[in-house]
Short mmCIF file of C-alpha atoms in Angstrom, two decimals:
data_model
loop_
_atom_site.label_atom_id
_atom_site.label_comp_id
_atom_site.label_asym_id
_atom_site.label_seq_id
_atom_site.Cartn_x
_atom_site.Cartn_y
_atom_site.Cartn_z
CA MET Y 13 -18.23 -10.81 46.60
CA THR Y 14 -19.81 -8.78 43.72
CA ASP Y 15 -18.97 -5.39 42.26
CA ASN Y 16 -21.32 -2.80 43.20
CA THR Y 17 -19.61 0.12 41.41
CA GLY Y 18 -21.71 0.26 38.36
CA ASN Y 19 -24.95 0.59 41.01
CA ASP Y 20 -23.49 2.96 43.20
CA ASP Y 21 -22.64 5.29 40.22
CA ALA Y 22 -26.38 4.83 38.87
CA LEU Y 23 -27.56 5.67 42.51
CA ARG Y 24 -25.36 8.77 42.84
CA ALA Y 25 -26.41 9.90 39.31
CA LYS Y 26 -29.98 9.68 40.34
CA VAL Y 27 -29.26 11.50 43.63
CA ALA Y 28 -27.71 14.23 41.78
CA ASP Y 29 -30.54 14.77 39.34
CA ALA Y 30 -33.24 14.65 41.95
CA ASN Y 31 -31.06 17.33 44.14
CA HIS Y 32 -30.73 19.31 41.01
CA GLN Y 33 -34.13 18.98 40.23
CA SER Y 34 -35.34 20.28 43.70
CA ARG Y 35 -33.14 23.22 43.40
CA GLN Y 36 -34.86 24.13 40.24
CA ARG Y 37 -38.24 23.90 41.58
CA LEU Y 38 -37.23 26.25 44.75
CA LEU Y 39 -35.62 28.54 42.51
CA SER Y 40 -38.42 28.84 40.24
CA ALA Y 41 -41.15 29.11 42.85
CA SER Y 42 -39.37 31.94 45.02
CA GLY Y 43 -37.53 33.72 42.24
CA ASN Y 44 -34.81 33.60 44.61
CA PRO Y 45 -32.00 30.67 45.75
CA PRO Y 46 -32.73 29.07 49.05
CA GLU Y 47 -31.03 30.58 52.02
CA PRO Y 48 -28.03 28.79 53.21
CA PRO Y 49 -28.38 26.87 56.40
CA ALA Y 50 -27.78 28.82 59.62
CA PRO Y 51 -24.30 28.32 61.37
CA ARG Y 52 -24.36 25.76 64.04
CA CYS Y 53 -24.73 27.43 67.61
CA GLU Y 54 -21.51 26.47 69.52
CA THR Y 55 -22.96 26.90 72.71
CA CYS Y 56 -25.42 24.09 71.73
CA TRP Y 57 -22.73 21.79 70.63
CA ASP Y 58 -20.68 22.26 73.67
CA ILE Y 59 -23.57 21.31 75.65
CA LYS Y 60 -24.13 18.47 73.70
CA ARG Y 61 -20.65 17.25 73.97
CA ARG Y 62 -20.50 17.90 77.79
CA ARG Y 63 -24.08 15.67 77.92
CA ALA Y 64 -22.31 12.94 75.68
CA ALA Y 65 -19.31 12.70 78.05
CA ALA Y 66 -21.27 12.55 81.29
CA LEU Y 67 -23.38 9.47 79.61
CA ARG Y 68 -20.31 7.68 78.77
CA ALA Y 69 -18.79 8.13 82.43
CA ASP Y 70 -22.37 7.12 83.45
CA ASP Y 71 -22.64 10.37 85.51
CA ARG Y 72 -26.43 10.60 85.73
CA GLU Y 73 -26.29 13.48 87.81
CA GLU Y 74 -24.13 15.72 85.30
CA ALA Y 75 -26.02 14.24 82.37
CA ALA Y 76 -29.29 15.80 83.98
CA GLN Y 77 -27.63 19.06 84.87
CA VAL Y 78 -26.39 19.40 81.60
CA THR Y 79 -29.82 18.74 79.92
CA THR Y 80 -31.26 21.25 82.19
CA ALA Y 81 -28.56 23.80 80.88
CA MET Y 82 -29.56 22.91 77.42
CA GLY Y 83 -33.48 23.52 77.97
CA VAL Y 84 -32.40 26.96 79.39
CA HIS Y 85 -30.16 27.86 76.73
CA GLN Y 86 -32.84 27.14 74.30
CA ARG Y 87 -35.30 29.45 75.78
CA ASP Y 88 -32.64 32.23 76.02
CA ALA Y 89 -30.86 32.08 72.80
CA HIS Y 90 -32.97 30.40 70.49
#
C-alpha cells in the first residue's frame, strides 16, 4: 500500500486555487459577488424521498403516482 497523502494535498491545493481564481473572475466580471444558491425546496425533497421509498419497496404504482405529483409540483411551484 502506498501513501498518497502528498498527492492528495497537492490536488486539494490545486482545487482550492482553481476555486479562488473562479471566484475572482466572477467578482471582476460582474462587480458583485456571486449569489448564494437557492435553498432546497422541502416539497421536492419530500417527494423524492417518497419515490425512493416506493422504489425500494418495489411499489411501482406508488412510484408512478409520486412521479406525477413531482411533475405537478414542478409546474405549480417552480
